[in-house]
PDB file of C-alpha atoms in Angstrom:
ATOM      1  CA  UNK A   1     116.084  90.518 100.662  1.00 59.00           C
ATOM      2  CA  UNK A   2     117.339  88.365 103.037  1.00 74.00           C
ATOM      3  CA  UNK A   3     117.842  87.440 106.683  1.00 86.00           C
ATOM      4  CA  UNK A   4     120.512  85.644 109.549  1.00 90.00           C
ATOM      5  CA  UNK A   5     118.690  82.695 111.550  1.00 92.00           C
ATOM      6  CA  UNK A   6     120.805  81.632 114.097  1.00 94.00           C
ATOM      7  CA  UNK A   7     119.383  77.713 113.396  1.00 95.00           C
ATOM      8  CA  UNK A   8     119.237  75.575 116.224  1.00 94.00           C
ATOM      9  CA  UNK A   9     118.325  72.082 115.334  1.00 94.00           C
ATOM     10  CA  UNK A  10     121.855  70.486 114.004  1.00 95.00           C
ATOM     11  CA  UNK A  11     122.543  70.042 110.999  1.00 96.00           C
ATOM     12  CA  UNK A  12     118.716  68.752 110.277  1.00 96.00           C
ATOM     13  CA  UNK A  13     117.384  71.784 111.773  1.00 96.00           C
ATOM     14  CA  UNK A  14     119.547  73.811 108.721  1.00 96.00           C
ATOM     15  CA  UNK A  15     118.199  71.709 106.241  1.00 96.00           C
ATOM     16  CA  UNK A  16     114.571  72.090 107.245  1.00 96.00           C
ATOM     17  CA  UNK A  17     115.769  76.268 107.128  1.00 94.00           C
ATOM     18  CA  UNK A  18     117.703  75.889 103.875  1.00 93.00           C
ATOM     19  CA  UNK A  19     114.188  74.653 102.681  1.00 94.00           C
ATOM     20  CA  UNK A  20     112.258  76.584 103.743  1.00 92.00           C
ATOM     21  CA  UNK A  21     113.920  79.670 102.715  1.00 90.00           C
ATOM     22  CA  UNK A  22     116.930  79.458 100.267  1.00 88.00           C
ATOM     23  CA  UNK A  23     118.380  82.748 100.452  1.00 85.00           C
ATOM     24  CA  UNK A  24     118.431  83.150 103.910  1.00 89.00           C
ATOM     25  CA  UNK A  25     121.927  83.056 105.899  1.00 92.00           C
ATOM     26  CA  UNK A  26     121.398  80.174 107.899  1.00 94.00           C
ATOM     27  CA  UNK A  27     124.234  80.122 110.567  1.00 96.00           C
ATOM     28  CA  UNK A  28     123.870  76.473 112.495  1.00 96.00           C
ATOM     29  CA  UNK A  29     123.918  75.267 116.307  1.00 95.00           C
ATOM     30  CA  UNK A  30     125.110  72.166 117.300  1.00 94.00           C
ATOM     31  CA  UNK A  31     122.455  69.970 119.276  1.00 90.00           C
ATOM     32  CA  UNK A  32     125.025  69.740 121.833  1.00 87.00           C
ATOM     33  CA  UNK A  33     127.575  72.224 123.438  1.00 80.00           C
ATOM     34  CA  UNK A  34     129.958  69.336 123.743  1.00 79.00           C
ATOM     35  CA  UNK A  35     129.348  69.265 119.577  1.00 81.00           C
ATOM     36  CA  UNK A  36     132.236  66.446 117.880  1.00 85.00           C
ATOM     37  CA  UNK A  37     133.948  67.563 114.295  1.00 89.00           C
ATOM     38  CA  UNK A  38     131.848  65.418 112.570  1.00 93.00           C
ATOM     39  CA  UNK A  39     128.771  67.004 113.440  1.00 94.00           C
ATOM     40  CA  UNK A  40     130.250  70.443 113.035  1.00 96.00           C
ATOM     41  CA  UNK A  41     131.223  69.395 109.629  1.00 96.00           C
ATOM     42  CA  UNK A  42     127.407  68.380 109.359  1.00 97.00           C
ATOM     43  CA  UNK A  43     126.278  71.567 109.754  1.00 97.00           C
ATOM     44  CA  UNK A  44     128.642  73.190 107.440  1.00 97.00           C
ATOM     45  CA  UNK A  45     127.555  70.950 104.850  1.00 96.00           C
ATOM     46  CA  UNK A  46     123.955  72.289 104.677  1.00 95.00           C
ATOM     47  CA  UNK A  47     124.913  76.080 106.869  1.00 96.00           C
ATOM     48  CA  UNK A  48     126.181  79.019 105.819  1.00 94.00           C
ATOM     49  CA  UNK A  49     128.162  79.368 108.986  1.00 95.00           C
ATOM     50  CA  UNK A  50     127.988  78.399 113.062  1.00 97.00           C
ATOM     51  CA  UNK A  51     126.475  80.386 115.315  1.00 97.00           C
ATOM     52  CA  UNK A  52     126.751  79.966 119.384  1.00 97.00           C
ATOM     53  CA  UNK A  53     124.142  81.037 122.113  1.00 94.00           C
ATOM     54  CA  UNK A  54     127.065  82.107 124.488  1.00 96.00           C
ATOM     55  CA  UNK A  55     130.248  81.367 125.950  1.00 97.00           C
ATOM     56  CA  UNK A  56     128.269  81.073 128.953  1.00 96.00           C
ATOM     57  CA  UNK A  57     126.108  78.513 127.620  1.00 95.00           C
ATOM     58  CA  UNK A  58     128.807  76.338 126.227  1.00 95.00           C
ATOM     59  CA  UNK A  59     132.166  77.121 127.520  1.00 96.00           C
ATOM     60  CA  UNK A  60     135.513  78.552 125.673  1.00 97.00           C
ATOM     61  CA  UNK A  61     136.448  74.683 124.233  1.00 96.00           C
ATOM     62  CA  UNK A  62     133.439  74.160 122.825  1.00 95.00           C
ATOM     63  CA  UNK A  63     133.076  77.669 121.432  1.00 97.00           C
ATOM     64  CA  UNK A  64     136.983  77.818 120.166  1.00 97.00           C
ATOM     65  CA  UNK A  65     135.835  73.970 118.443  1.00 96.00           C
ATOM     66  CA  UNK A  66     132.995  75.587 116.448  1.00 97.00           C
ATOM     67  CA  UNK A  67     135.069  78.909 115.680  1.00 97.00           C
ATOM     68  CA  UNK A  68     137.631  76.842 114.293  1.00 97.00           C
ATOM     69  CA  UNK A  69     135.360  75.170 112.093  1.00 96.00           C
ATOM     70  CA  UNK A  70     134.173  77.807 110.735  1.00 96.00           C
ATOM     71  CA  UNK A  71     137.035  79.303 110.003  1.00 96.00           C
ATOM     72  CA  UNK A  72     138.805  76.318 108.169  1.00 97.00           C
ATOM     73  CA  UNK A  73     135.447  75.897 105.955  1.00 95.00           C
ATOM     74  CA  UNK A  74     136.022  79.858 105.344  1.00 93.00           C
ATOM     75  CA  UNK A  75     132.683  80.448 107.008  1.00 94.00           C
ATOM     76  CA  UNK A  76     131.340  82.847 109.327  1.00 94.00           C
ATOM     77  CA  UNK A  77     131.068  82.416 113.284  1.00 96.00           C
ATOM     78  CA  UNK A  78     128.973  84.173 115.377  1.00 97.00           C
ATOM     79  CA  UNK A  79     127.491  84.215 118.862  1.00 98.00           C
ATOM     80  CA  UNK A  80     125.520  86.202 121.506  1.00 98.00           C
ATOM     81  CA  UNK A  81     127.543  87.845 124.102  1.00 98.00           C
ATOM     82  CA  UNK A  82     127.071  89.632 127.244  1.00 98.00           C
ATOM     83  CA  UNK A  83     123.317  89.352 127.130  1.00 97.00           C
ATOM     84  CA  UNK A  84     122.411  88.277 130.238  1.00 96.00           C
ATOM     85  CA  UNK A  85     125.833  89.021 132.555  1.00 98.00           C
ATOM     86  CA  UNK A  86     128.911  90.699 131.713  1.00 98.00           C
ATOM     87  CA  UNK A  87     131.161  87.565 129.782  1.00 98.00           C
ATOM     88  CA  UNK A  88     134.543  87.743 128.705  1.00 98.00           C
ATOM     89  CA  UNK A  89     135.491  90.288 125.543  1.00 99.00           C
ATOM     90  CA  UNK A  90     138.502  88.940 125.089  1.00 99.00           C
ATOM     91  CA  UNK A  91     137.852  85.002 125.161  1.00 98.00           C
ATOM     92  CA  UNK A  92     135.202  86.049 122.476  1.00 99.00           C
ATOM     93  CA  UNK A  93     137.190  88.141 120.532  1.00 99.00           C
ATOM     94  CA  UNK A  94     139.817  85.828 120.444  1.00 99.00           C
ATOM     95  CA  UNK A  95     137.122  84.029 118.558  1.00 98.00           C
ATOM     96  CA  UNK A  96     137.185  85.776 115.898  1.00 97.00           C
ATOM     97  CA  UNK A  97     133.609  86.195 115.349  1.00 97.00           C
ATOM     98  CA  UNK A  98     131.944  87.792 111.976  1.00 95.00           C
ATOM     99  CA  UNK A  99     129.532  89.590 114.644  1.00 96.00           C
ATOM    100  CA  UNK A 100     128.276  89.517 117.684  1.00 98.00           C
ATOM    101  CA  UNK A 101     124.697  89.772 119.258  1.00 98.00           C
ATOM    102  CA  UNK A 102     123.155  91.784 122.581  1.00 98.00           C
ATOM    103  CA  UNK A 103     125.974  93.060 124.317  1.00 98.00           C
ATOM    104  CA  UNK A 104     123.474  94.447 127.305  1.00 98.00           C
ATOM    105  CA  UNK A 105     125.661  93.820 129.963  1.00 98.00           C
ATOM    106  CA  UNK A 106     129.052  95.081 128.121  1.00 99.00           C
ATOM    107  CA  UNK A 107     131.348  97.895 129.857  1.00 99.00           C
ATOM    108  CA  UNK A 108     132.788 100.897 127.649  1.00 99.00           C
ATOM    109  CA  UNK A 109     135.645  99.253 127.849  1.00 99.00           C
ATOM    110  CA  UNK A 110     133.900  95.949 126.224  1.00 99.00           C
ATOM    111  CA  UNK A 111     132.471  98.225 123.806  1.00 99.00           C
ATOM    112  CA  UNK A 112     135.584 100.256 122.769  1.00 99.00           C
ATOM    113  CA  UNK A 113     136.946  96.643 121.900  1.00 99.00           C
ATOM    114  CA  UNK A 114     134.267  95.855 119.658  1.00 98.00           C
ATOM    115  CA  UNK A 115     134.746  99.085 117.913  1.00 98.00           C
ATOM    116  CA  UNK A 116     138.571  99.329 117.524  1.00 98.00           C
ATOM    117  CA  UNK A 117     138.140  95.174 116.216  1.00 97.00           C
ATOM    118  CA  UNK A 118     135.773  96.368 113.758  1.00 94.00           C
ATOM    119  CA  UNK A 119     133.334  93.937 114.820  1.00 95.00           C
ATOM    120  CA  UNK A 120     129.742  94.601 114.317  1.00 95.00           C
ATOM    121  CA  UNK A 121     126.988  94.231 117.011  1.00 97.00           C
ATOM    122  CA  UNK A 122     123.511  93.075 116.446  1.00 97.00           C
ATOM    123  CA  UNK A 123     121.063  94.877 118.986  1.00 98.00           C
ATOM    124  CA  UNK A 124     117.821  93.228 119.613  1.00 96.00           C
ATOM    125  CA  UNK A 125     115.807  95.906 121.745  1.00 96.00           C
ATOM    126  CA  UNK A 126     112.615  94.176 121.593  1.00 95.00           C
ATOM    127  CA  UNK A 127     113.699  91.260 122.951  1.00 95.00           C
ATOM    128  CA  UNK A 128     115.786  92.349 125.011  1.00 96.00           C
ATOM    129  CA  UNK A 129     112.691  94.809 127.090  1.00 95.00           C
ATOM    130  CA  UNK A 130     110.826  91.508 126.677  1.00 94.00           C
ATOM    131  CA  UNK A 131     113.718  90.108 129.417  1.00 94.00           C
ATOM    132  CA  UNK A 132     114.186  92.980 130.940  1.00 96.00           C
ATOM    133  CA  UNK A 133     117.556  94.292 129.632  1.00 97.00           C
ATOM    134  CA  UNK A 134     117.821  97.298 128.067  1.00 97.00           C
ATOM    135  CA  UNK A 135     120.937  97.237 125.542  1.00 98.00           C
ATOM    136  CA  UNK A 136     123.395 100.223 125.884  1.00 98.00           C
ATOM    137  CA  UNK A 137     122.801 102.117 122.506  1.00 97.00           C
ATOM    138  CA  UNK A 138     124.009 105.787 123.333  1.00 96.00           C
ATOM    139  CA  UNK A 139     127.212 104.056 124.823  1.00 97.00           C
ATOM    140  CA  UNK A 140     127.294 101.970 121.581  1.00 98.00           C
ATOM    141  CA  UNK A 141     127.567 105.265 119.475  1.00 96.00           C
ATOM    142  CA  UNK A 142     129.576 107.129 121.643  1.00 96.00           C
ATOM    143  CA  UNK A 143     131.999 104.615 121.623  1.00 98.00           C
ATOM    144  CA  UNK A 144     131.623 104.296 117.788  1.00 97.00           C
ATOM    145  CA  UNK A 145     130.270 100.539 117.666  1.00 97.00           C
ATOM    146  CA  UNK A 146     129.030  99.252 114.199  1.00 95.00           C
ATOM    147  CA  UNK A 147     125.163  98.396 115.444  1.00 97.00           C
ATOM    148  CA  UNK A 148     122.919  96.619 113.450  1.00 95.00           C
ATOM    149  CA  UNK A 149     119.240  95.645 114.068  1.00 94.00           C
ATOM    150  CA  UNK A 150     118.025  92.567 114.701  1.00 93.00           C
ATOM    151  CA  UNK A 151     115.038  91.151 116.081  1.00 92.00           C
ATOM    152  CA  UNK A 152     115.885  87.798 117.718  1.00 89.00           C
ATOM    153  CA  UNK A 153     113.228  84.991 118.341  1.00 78.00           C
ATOM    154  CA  UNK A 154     110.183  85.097 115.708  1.00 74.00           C
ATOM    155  CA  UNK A 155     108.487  83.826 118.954  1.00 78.00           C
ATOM    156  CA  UNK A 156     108.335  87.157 120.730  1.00 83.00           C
ATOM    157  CA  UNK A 157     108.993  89.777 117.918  1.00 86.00           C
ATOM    158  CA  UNK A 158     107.837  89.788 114.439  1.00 85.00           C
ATOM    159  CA  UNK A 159     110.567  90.027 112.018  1.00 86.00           C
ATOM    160  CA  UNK A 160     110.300  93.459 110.860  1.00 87.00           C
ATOM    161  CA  UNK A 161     113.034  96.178 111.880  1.00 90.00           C
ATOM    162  CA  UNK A 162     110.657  99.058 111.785  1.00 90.00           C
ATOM    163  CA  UNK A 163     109.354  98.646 115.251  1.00 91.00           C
ATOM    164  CA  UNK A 164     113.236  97.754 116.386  1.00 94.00           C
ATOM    165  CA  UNK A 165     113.625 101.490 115.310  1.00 92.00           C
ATOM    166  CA  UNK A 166     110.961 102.707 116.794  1.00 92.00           C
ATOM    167  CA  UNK A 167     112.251 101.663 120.728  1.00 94.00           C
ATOM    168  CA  UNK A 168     115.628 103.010 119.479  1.00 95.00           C
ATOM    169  CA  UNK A 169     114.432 105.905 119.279  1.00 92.00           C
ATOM    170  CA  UNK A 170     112.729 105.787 122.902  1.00 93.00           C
ATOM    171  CA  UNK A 171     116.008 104.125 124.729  1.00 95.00           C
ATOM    172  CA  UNK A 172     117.944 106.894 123.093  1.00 94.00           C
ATOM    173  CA  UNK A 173     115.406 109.830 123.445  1.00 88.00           C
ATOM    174  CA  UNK A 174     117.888 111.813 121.149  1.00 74.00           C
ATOM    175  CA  UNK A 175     115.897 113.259 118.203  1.00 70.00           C
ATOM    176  CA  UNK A 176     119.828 113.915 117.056  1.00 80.00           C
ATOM    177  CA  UNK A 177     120.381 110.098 116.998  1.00 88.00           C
ATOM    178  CA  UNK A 178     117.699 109.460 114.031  1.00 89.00           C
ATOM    179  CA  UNK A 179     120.154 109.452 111.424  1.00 90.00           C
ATOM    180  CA  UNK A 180     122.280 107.142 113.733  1.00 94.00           C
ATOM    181  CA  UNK A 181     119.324 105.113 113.800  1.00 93.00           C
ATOM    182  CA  UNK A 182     118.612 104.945 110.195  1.00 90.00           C
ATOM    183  CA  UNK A 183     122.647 104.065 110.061  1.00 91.00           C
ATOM    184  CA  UNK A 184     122.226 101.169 112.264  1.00 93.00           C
ATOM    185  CA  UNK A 185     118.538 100.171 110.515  1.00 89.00           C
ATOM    186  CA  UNK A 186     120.347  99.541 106.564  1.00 86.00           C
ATOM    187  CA  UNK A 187     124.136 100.566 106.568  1.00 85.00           C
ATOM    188  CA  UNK A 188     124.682  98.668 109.730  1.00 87.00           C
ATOM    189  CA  UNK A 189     122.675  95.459 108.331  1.00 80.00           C
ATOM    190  CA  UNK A 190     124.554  95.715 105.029  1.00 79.00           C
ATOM    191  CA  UNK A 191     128.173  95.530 107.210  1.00 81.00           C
ATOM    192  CA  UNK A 192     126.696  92.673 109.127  1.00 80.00           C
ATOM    193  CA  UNK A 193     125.986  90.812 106.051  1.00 75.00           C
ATOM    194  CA  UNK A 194     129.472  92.099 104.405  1.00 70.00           C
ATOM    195  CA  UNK A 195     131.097  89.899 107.603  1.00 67.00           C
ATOM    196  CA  UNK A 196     129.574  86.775 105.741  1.00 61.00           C
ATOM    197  CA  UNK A 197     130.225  87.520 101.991  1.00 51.00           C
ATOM    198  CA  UNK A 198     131.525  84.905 100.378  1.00 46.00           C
ATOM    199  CA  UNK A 199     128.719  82.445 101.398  1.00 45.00           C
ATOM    200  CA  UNK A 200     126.226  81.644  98.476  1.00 44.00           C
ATOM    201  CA  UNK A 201     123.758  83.556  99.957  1.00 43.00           C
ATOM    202  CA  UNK A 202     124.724  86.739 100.259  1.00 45.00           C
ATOM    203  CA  UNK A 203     124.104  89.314  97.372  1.00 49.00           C
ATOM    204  CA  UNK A 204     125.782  92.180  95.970  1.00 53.00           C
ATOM    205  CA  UNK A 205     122.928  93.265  94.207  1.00 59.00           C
ATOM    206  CA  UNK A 206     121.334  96.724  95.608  1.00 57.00           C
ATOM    207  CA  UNK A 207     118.220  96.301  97.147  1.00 63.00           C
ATOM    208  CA  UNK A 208     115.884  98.621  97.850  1.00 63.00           C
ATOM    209  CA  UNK A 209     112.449  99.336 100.563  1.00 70.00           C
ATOM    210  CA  UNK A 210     109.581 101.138 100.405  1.00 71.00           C
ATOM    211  CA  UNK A 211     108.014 101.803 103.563  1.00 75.00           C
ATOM    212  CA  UNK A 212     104.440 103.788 104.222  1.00 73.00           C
ATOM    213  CA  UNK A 213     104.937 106.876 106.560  1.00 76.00           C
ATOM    214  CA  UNK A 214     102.876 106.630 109.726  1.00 70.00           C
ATOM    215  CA  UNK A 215     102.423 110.148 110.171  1.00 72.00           C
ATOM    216  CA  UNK A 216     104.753 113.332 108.871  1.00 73.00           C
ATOM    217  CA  UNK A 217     108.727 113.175 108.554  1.00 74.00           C
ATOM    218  CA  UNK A 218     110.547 109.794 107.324  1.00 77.00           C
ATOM    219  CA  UNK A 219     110.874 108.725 110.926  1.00 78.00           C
ATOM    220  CA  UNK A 220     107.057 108.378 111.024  1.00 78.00           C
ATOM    221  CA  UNK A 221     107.852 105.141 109.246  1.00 78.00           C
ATOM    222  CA  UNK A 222     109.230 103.363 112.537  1.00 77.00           C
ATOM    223  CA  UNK A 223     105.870 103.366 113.504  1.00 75.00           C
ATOM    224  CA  UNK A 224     104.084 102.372 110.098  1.00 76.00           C
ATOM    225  CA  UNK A 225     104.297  98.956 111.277  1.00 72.00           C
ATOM    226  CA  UNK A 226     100.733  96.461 111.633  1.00 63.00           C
ATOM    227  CA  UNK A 227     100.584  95.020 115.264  1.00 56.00           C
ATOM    228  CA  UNK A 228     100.326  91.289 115.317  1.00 48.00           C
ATOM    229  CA  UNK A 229      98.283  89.728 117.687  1.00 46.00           C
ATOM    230  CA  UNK A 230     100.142  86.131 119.118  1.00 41.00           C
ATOM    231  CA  UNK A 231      97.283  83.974 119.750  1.00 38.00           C
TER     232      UNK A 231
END
């Protein structure tokens, strides 16, 4: 298997990723918002793509800099949007970005955008209770957003999607929605990745999971997952 890091760090922060872990997708931050060609290029040497915190965080030159990049190196871009406040669709869009991340703050409207651009969202519930959002899931199907799961910063969740599913489930408190959730747990992941093929990373190989069943039913496997104490 294989995962997206969105690397902080520069371009030595990707190579210290790239060794660490050679199949990952390794999308790279500049150390700076205010980031100059050459160190975009940098990046793009050792990255698979570049990958932005927010507009917020860096302003639409700086992010329309890095998109470009990306773009003429026929890599992906990506960034988090509308995580903390309601930002700008359209700026972002405008971006063309291979996905986007959060979205807890998005409208319908913001949502119905995503959806009609075919651009995927990557919703990070655990991190997001751990800040106090809650991300908008049953507006994110009903307005027929591609979600996929993620799990943010290794910091505050362990990389592992099960428990992801898990408060899904609770935020949706559909028992209808478990095939959705399934959807979002490996289709929507594959599309994700499909937004970056083309990088040397990516596979096209089928891959397969086994996971242990925490109780009766497949969806016991949500909650199959070890806790991890953080010392």
């Amino acid at each position: 298997g294989t995962f997206v890091d969105f690397r902080e760090g520069g371009a030595e922060g990707s190579r210290m990723a790239r060794e660490a872990c050679a199949s990952a997708v390794i999308l790279g931050r500049p150390s700076a918002p205010a980031a100059d060609p050459s160190e975009l290029d940098e990046i793009l040497s050792v990255a698979d793509g570049i990958a932005l915190s927010s507009l917020t965080d860096v302003g639409y030159a700086a992010a329309e800099k890095a998109a470009h990049s990306a773009h003429a190196a026929g890599r992906p871009f990506a960034i988090h949007c509308s995580e903390r406040i309601r930002e700008d669709i359209d700026a972002i869009l405008s971006l063309e970005p291979a996905f986007l991340v959060h979205m807890c703050e998005a409208s319908d409207s913001d949502l119905r955008k995503c959806a009609d651009a075919g651009i995927p969202i990557s919703v990070c519930a655990r991190s997001n209770r751990f800040f106090g959002k809650v991300p908008p899931l049953r507006r994110m199907k009903e307005c027929g957003c591609t979600v996929a799961m993620g799990t943010d910063n290794a910091m505050l969740c362990t990389p592992d999607l099960r428990p992801e599913a898990a408060l899904f489930r609770e935020i949706l408190g559909m028992e209808d929605a478990d095939s959705w959730i399934w959807e979002c747990m490996t289709v929507g992941s594959s599309e994700l990745l499909n937004r970056t093929r083309g990088i040397h990373a990516y596979k096209r190989e089928v891959e397969y999971a086994v996971l242990p069943l925490g109780g009766t039913g497949p969806e016991s496997a949500w909650y199959s997952a070890e806790r991890v104490p953080f010392l």
